[in-house]
Short mmCIF file of C-alpha atoms and ligand atoms in Angstrom, two decimals:
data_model
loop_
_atom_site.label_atom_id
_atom_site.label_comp_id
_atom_site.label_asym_id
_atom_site.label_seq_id
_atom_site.Cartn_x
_atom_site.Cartn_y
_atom_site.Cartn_z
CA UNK A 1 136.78 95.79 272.42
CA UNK A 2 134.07 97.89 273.24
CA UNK A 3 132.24 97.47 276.88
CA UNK A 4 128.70 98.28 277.86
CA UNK A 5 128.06 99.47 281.30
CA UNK A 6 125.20 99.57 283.50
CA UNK A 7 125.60 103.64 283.11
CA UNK A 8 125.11 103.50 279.24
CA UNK A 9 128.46 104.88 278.53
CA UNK A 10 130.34 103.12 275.64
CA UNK A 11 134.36 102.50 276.44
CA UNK A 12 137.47 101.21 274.73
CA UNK A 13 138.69 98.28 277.58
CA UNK A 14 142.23 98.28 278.21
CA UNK A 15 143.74 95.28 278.85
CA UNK A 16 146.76 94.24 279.79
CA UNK A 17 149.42 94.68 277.67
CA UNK A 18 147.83 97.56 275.11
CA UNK A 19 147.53 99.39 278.07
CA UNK A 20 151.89 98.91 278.36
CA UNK A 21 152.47 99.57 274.82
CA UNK A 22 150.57 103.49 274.84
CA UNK A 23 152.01 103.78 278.74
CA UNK A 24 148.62 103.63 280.54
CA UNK A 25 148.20 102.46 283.78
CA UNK A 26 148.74 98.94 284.06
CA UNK A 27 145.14 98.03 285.69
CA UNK A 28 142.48 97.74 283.69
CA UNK A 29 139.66 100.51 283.14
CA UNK A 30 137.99 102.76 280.81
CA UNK A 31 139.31 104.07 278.39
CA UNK A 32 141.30 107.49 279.47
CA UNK A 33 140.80 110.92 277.18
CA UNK A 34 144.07 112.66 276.34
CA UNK A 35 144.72 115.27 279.06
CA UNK A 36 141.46 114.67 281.10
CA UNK A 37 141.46 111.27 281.44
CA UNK A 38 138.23 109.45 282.73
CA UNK A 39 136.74 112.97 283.93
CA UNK A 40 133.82 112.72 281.35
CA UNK A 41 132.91 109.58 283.13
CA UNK A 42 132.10 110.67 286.35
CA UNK A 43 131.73 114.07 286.26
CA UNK A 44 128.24 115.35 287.64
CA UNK A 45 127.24 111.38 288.43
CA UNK A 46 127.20 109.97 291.81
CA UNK A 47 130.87 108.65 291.57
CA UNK A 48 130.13 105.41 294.48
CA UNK A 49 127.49 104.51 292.40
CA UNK A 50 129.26 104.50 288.69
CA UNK A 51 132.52 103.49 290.26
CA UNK A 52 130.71 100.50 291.48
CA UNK A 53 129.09 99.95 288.39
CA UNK A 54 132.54 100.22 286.52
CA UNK A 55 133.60 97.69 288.53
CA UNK A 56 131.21 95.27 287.85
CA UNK A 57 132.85 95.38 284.40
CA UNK A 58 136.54 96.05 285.04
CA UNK A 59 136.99 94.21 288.12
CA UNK A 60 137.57 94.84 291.59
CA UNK A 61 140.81 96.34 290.83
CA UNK A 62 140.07 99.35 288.77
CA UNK A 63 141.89 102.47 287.30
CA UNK A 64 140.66 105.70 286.35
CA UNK A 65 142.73 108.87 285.16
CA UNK A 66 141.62 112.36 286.22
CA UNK A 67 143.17 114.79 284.65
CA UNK A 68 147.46 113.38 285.03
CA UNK A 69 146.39 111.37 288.15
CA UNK A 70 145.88 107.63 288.70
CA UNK A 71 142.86 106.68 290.55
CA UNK A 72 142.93 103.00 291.65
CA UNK A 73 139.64 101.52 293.09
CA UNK A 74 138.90 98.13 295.11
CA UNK A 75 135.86 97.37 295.70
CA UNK A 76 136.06 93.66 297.51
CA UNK A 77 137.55 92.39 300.60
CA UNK A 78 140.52 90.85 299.33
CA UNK A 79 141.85 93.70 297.14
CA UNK A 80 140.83 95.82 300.55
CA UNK A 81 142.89 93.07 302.35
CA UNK A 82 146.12 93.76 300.04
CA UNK A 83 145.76 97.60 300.12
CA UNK A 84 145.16 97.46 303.98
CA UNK A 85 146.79 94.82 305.62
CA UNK A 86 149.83 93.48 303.25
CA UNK A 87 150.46 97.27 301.65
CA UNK A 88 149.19 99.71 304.33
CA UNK A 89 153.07 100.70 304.68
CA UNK A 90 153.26 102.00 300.90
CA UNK A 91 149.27 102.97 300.84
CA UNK A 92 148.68 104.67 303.51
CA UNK A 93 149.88 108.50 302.02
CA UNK A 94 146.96 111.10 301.96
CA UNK A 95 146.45 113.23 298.96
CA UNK A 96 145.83 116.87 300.03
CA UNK A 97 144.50 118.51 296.90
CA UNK A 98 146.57 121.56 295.33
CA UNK A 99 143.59 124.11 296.55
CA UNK A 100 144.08 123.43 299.87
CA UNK A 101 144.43 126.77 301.68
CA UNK A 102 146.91 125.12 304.03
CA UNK A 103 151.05 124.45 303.04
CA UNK A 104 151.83 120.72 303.03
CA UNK A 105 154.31 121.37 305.62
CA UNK A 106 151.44 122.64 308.12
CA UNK A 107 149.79 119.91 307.31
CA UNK A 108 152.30 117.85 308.68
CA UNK A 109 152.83 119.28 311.56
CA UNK A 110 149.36 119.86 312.78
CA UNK A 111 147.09 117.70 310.79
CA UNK A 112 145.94 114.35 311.93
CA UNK A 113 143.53 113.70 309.28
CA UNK A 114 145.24 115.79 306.39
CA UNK A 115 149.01 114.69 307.25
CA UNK A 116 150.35 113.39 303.69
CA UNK A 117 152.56 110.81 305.62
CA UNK A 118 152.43 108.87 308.39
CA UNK A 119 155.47 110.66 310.23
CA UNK A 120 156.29 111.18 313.68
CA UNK A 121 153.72 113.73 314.49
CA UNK A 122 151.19 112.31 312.87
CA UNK A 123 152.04 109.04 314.84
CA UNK A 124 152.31 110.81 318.35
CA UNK A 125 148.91 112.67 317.86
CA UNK A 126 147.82 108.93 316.99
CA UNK A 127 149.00 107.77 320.07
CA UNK A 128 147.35 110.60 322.00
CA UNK A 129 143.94 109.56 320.48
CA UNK A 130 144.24 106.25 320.81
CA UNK A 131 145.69 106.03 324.81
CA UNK A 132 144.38 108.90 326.24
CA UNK A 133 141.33 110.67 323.93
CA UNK A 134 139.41 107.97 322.74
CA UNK A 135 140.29 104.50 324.49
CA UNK A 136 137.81 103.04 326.56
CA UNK A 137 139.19 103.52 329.76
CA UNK A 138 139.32 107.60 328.77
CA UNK A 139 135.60 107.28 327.08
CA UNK A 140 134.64 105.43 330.56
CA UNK A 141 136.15 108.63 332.33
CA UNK A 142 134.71 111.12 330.54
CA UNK A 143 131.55 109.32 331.01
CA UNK A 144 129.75 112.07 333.46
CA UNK A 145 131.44 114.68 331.24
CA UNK A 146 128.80 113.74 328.34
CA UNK A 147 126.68 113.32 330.43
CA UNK A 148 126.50 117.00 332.26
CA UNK A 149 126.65 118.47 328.53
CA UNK A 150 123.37 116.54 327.80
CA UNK A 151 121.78 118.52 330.60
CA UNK A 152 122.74 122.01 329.49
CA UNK A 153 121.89 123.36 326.19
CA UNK A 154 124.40 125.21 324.64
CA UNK A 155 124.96 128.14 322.33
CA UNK A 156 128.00 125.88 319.87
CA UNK A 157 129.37 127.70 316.58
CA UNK A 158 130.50 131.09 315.39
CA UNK A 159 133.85 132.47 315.94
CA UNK A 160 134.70 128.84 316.76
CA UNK A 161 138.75 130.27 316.49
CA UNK A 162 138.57 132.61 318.83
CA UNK A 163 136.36 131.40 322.05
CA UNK A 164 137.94 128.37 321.63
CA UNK A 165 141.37 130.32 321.54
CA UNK A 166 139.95 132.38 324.92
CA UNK A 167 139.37 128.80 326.36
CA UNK A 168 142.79 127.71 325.84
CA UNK A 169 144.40 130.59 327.59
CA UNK A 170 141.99 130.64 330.13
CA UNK A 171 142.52 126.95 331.39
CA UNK A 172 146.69 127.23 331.10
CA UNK A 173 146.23 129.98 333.30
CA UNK A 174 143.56 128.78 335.80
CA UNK A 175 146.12 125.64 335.75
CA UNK A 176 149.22 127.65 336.11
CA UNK A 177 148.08 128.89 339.05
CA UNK A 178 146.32 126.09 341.10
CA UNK A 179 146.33 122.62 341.05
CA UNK A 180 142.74 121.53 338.85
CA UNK A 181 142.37 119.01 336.74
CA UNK A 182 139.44 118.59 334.40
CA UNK A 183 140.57 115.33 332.96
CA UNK A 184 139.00 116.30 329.27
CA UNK A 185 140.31 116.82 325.98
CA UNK A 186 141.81 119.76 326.57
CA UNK A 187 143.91 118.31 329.78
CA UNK A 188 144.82 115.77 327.80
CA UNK A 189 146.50 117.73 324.69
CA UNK A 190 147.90 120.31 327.68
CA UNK A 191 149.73 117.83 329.54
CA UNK A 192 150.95 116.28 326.73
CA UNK A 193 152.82 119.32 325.62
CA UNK A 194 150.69 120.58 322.43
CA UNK A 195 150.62 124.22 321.62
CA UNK A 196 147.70 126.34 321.49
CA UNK A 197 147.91 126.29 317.85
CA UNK A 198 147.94 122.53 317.46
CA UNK A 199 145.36 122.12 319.73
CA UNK A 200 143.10 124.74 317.57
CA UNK A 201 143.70 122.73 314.48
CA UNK A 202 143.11 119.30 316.46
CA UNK A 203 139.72 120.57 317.30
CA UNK A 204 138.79 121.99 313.69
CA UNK A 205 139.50 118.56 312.81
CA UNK A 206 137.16 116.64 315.29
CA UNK A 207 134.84 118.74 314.47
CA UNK A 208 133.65 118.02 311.27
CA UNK A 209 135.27 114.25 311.11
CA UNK A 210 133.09 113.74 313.89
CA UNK A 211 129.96 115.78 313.62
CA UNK A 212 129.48 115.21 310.21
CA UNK A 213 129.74 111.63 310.34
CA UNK A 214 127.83 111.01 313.16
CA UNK A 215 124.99 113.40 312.06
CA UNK A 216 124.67 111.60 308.83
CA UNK A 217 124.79 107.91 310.04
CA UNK A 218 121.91 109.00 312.85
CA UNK A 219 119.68 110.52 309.82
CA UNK A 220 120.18 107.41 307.88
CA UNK A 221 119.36 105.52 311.17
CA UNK A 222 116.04 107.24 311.35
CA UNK A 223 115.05 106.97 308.30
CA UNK A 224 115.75 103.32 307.50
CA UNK A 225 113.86 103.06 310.69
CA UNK A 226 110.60 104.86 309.96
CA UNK A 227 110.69 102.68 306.91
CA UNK A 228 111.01 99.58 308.69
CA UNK A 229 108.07 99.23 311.22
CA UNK A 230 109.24 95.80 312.52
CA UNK A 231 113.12 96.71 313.00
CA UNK A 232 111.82 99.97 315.06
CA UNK A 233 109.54 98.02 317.25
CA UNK A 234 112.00 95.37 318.03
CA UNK A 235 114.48 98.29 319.12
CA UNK A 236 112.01 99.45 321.10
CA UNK A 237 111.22 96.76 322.99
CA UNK A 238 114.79 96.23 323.40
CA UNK A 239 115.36 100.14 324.62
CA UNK A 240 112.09 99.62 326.86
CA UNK A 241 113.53 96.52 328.66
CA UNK A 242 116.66 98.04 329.53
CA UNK A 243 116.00 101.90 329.79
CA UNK A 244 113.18 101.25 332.22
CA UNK A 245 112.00 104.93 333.07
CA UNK A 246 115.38 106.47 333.64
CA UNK A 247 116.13 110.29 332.69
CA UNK A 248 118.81 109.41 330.54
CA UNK A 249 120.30 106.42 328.88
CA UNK A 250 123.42 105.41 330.83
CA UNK A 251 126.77 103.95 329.39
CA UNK A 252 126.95 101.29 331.47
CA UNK A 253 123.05 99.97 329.46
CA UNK A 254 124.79 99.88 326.04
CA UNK A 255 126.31 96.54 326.09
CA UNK A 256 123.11 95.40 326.85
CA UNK A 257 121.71 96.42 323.57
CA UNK A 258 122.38 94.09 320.58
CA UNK A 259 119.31 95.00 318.57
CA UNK A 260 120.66 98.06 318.64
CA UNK A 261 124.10 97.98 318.01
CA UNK A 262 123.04 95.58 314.90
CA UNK A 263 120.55 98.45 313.53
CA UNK A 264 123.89 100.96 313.86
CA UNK A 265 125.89 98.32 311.60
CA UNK A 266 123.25 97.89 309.52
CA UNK A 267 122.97 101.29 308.53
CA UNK A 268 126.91 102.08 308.37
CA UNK A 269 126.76 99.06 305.70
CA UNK A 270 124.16 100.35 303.64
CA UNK A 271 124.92 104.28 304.03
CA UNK A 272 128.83 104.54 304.78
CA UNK A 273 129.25 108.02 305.43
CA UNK A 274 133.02 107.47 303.87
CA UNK A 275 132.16 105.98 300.70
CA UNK A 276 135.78 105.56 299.92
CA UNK A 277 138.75 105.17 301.90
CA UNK A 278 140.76 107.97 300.58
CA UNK A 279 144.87 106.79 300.46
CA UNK A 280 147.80 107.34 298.25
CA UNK A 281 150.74 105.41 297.57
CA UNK A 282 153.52 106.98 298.78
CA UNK A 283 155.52 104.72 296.63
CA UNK A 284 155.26 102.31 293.39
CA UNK A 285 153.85 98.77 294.49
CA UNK A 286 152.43 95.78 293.54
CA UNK A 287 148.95 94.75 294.19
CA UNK A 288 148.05 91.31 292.95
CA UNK A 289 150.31 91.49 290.57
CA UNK A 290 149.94 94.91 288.79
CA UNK A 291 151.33 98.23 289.34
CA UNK A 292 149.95 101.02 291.22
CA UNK A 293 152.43 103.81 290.62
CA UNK A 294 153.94 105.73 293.08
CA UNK A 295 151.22 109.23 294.08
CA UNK A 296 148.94 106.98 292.77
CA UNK A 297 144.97 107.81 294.66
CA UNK A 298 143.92 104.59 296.07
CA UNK A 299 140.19 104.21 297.36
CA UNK A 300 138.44 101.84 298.70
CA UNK A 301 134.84 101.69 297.56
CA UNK A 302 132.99 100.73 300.75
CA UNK A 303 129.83 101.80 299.48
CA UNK A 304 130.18 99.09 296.19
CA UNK A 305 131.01 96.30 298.89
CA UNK A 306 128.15 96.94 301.37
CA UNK A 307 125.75 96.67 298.34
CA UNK A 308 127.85 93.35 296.88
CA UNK A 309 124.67 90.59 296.83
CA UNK A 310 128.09 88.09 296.65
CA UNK A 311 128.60 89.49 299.68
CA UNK A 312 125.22 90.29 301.33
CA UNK A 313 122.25 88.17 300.77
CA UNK A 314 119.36 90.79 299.90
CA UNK A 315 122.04 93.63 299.71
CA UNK A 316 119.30 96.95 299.24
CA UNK A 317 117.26 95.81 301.99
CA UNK A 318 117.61 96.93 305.75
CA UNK A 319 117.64 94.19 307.76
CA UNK A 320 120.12 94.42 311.16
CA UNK A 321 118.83 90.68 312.05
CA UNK A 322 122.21 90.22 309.48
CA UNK A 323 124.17 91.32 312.38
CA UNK A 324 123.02 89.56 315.62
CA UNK A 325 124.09 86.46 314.52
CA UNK A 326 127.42 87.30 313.53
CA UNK A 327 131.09 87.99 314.82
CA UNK A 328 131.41 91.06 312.32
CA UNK A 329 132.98 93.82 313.58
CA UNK A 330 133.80 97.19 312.06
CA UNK A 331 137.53 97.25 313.76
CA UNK A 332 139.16 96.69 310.81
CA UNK A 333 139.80 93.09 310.66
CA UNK A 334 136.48 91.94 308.68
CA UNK A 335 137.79 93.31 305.18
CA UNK A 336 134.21 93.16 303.80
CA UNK A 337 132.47 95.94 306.31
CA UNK A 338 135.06 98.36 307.34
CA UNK A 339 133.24 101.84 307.84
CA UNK A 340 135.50 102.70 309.63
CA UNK A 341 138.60 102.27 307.61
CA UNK A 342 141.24 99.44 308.37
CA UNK A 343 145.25 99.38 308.53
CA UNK A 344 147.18 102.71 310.09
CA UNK A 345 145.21 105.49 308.73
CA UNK A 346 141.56 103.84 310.09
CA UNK A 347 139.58 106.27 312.19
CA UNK A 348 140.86 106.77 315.65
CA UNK A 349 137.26 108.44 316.91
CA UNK A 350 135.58 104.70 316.29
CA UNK A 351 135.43 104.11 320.42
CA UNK A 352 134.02 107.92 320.80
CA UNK A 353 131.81 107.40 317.48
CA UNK A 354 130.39 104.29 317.87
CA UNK A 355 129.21 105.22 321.91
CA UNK A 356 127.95 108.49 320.72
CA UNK A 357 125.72 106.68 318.20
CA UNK A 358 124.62 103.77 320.28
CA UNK A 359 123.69 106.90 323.34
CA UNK A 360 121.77 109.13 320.25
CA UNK A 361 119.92 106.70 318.54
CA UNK A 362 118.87 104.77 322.09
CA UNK A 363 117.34 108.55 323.45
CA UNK A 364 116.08 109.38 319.95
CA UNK A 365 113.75 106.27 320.09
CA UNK A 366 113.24 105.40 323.64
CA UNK A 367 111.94 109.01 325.00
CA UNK A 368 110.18 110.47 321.54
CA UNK A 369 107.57 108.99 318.90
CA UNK A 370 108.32 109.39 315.26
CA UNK A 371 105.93 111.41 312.60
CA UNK A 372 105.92 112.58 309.15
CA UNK A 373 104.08 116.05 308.81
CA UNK A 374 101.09 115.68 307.72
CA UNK A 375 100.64 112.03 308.55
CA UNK A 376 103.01 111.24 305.59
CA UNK A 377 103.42 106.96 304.83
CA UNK A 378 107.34 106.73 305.62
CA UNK A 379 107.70 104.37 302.61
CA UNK A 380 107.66 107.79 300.36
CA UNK A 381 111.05 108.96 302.55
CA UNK A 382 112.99 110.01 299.67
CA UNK A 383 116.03 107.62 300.30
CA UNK A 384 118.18 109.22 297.31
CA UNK A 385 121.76 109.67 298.21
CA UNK A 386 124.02 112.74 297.53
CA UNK A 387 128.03 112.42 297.56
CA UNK A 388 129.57 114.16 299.98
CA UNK A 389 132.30 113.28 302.61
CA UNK A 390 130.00 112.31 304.13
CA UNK A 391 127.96 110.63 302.31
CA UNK A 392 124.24 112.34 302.35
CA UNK A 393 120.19 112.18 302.25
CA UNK A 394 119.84 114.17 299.11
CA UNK A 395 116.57 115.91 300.82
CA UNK A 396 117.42 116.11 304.50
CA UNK A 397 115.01 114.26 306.67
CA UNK A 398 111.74 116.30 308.23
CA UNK A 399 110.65 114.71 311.21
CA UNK A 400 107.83 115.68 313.65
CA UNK A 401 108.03 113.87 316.99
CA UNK A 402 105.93 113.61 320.62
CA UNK A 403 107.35 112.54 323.76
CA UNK A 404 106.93 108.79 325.12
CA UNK A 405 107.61 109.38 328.62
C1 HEM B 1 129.97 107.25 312.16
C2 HEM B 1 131.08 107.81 312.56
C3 HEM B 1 132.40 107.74 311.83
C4 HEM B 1 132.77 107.01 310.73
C5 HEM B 1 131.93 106.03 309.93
C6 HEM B 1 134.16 107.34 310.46
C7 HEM B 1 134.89 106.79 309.43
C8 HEM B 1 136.20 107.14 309.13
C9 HEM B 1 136.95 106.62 308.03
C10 HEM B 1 136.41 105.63 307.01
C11 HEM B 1 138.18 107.19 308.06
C12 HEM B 1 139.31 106.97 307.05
C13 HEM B 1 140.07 105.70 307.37
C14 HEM B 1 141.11 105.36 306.34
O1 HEM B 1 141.60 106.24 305.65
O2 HEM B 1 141.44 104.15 306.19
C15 HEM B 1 138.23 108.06 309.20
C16 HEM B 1 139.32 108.81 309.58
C17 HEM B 1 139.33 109.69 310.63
N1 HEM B 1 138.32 109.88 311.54
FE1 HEM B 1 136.50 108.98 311.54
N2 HEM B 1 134.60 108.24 311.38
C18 HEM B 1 133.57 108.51 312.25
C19 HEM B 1 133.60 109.35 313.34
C20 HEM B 1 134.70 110.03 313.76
C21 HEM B 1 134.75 110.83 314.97
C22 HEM B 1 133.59 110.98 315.96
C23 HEM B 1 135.99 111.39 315.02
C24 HEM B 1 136.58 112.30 316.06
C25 HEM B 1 136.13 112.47 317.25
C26 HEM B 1 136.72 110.94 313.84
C27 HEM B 1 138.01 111.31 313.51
C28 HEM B 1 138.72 110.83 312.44
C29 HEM B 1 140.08 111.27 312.10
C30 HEM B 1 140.91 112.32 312.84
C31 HEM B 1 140.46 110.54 310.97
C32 HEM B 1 141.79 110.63 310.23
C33 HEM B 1 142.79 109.61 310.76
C34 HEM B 1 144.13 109.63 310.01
O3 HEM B 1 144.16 110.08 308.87
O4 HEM B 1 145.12 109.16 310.56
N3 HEM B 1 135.91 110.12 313.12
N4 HEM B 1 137.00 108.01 309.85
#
């Protein structure tokens, strides 16, 4: 049988049991080449977007073959359910690619986001994170850290190794010596016995999990923003109401925010800067009764279910009034918006993440007024997306602004 998709590609369907009989895998998809598999398919595309137009075909349980590996993609809560919740044991593996510059045992000892199993040092530096990094009662402590570094400008990237490296020996020093604590990150992975080394890789890590993410999801903000006169003047009013004149926005305001904290949702729905969960199966299991074989990639497709109109009413539109309404969350329990990942393996910088954006956004539109050059009509923002981890404006966003107050 012959399928045609949305992307105007003709494919052989699988089903079933022809896909047995000629050993493919056992989930349904297009039609795999001999040795390079689906590559043709997605190769130079915008793989969320095709992927999620596959799907509409194939199902939300979907294979692919790139080169010798299975892909397997979900794309609705209930298959993210299984793969989450009732496999996250067996799915939970990473896949670190063969051109990685770093051994698979290294990985494992100092990765957090790269470890290819969930062992025991990936599960103490999880524990780390979650107790004493990035729980509330740490984020609520390193409160008037944040909020010092807001006051100073700093210099932040070269040679990131080595001053970071000078850093290190500085503080065990200083510390060796007298009695100071600084009660910040570095404290934290020092009294908790991690090396120099680990803590090096640690903070390559944070850097661009966190950066990048949160850079991306405030662009999208803005932009979705401009676009939408109404949802920026209703934040504003909110901001206005509770910022009332102060120098900076405090921590202690952002509960007080809901307008807000539905325009951040809103904009992690439509623009998830990890457009697919990235697991592997670290053994063979079943998932709704077919086989995902053991090394097996399994992603999945946030970006197909924030844009699922079975799902969303309207699903293109921006519209954070979705949110205020609603007990959603993004902590991993609501299968059909999980930005942040769900199971064991979801991201353990949500607490820091999700203040960060609520403290950006709130000072970006509070304090400044928003501008195109040359008096440019936001609805021409080029909105085009281009994939990357994470997930990107394909022409980055010019803004001119003016100060407020
Ligand atoms: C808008 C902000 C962010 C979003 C949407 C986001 C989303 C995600 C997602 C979807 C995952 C993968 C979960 C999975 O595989 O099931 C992840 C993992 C991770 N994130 Fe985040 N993240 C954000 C910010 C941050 C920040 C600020 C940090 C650090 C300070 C961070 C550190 C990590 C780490 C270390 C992992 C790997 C965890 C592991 O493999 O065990 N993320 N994040």
């Amino acid at each position: 049988m012959i399928t045609e998709l949305e992307s105007g590609i003709n494919v052989p369907f699988i089903s079933g049991n022809v896909a047995t009989a000629i050993n493919v895998p056992f989930i349904s998809g297009p039609f795999p080449w001999p040795l390079i598999g689906n590559i043709p398919h997605v190769i130079g595309r915008k793989p969320h977007v095709l992927v999620s137009n596959l799907a509409k075909n194939y199902g939300p349980l979907m294979s692919l073959r790139m080169g010798t590996r299975v892909v397997v993609f979900g794309s609705s809560p209930a298959v993210a359910a299984e793969i989450l919740r009732t496999h996250d044991r067996e799915l939970s593996a990473r896949y670190a690619p063969k051109a990685t510059p770093i051994e698979e045992s290294e990985l494992k000892k100092y990765s957090l986001l790269w470890s290819t199993d969930c062992q025991n040092q990936w599960k103490s530096f999880r524990v780390l994170w979650k107790s004493e990094l990035f729980s509330n009662k740490a984020l609520d402590l390193q409160a008037e850290i944040r909020a010092k570094k807001k006051r100073k400008s700093k210099k932040c990237m070269d040679k990131m190794f080595q001053v970071w490296g000078d850093i290190i020996k500085q503080r065990r020093n200083v510390d060796d010596h007298n009695d100071v604590k600084h009660e910040d990150f570095l404290d934290f992975m020092m009294a908790n016995g991690f090396s120099d080394v680990q803590i090096l890789y640690m903070l390559l890590e944070i850097l661009p999990a966190g950066a990048g993410t949160l850079i991306a999801t405030t662009e999208w903000a803005m932009a979705e923003l401009l676009k939408n006169k109404e949802a920026m003047a209703k934040l504003h009013q909110e901001l206005e109401g509770e910022i009332m004149n102060t120098n900076f926005v405090k921590e202690s305001q952002l509960s007080k925010l809901p307008y807000l904290n539905a325009c951040i949702k809103e904009t992690l729905r439509l623009h998830p800067p990890i457009a697919f969960l990235p697991h592997c199966a670290n053994s063979t299991c079943e998932v709704m009764n077919y086989t995902i074989p053991k090394n097996s990639l399994v992603l999945v497709n946030l970006w197909a279910m924030g844009h699922d109109p079975m799902i969303w009413d309207d699903p293109f539109s921006f519209r954070p009034e979705r949110f205020l309404n609603s007990n959603l969350e993004f902590k991993g329990q609501d299968f059909e918006f999980l930005p942040f990942g769900g199971g064991r393996r979801m991201c353990p910088g949500l607490p820091y993440a999700h203040r960060q954006l609520q403290l950006i956004l709130a000072s970006l539109i509070y304090y400044f007024k928003w501008y195109l050059p040359n008096d440019g009509d936001p609805w021409q923002i080029d909105m085009d997306e281009k994939y990357a981890v994470p997930l990107q404006m394909k022409k980055p966003l010019l803004l001119l602004s003016s100060r407020r107050c």
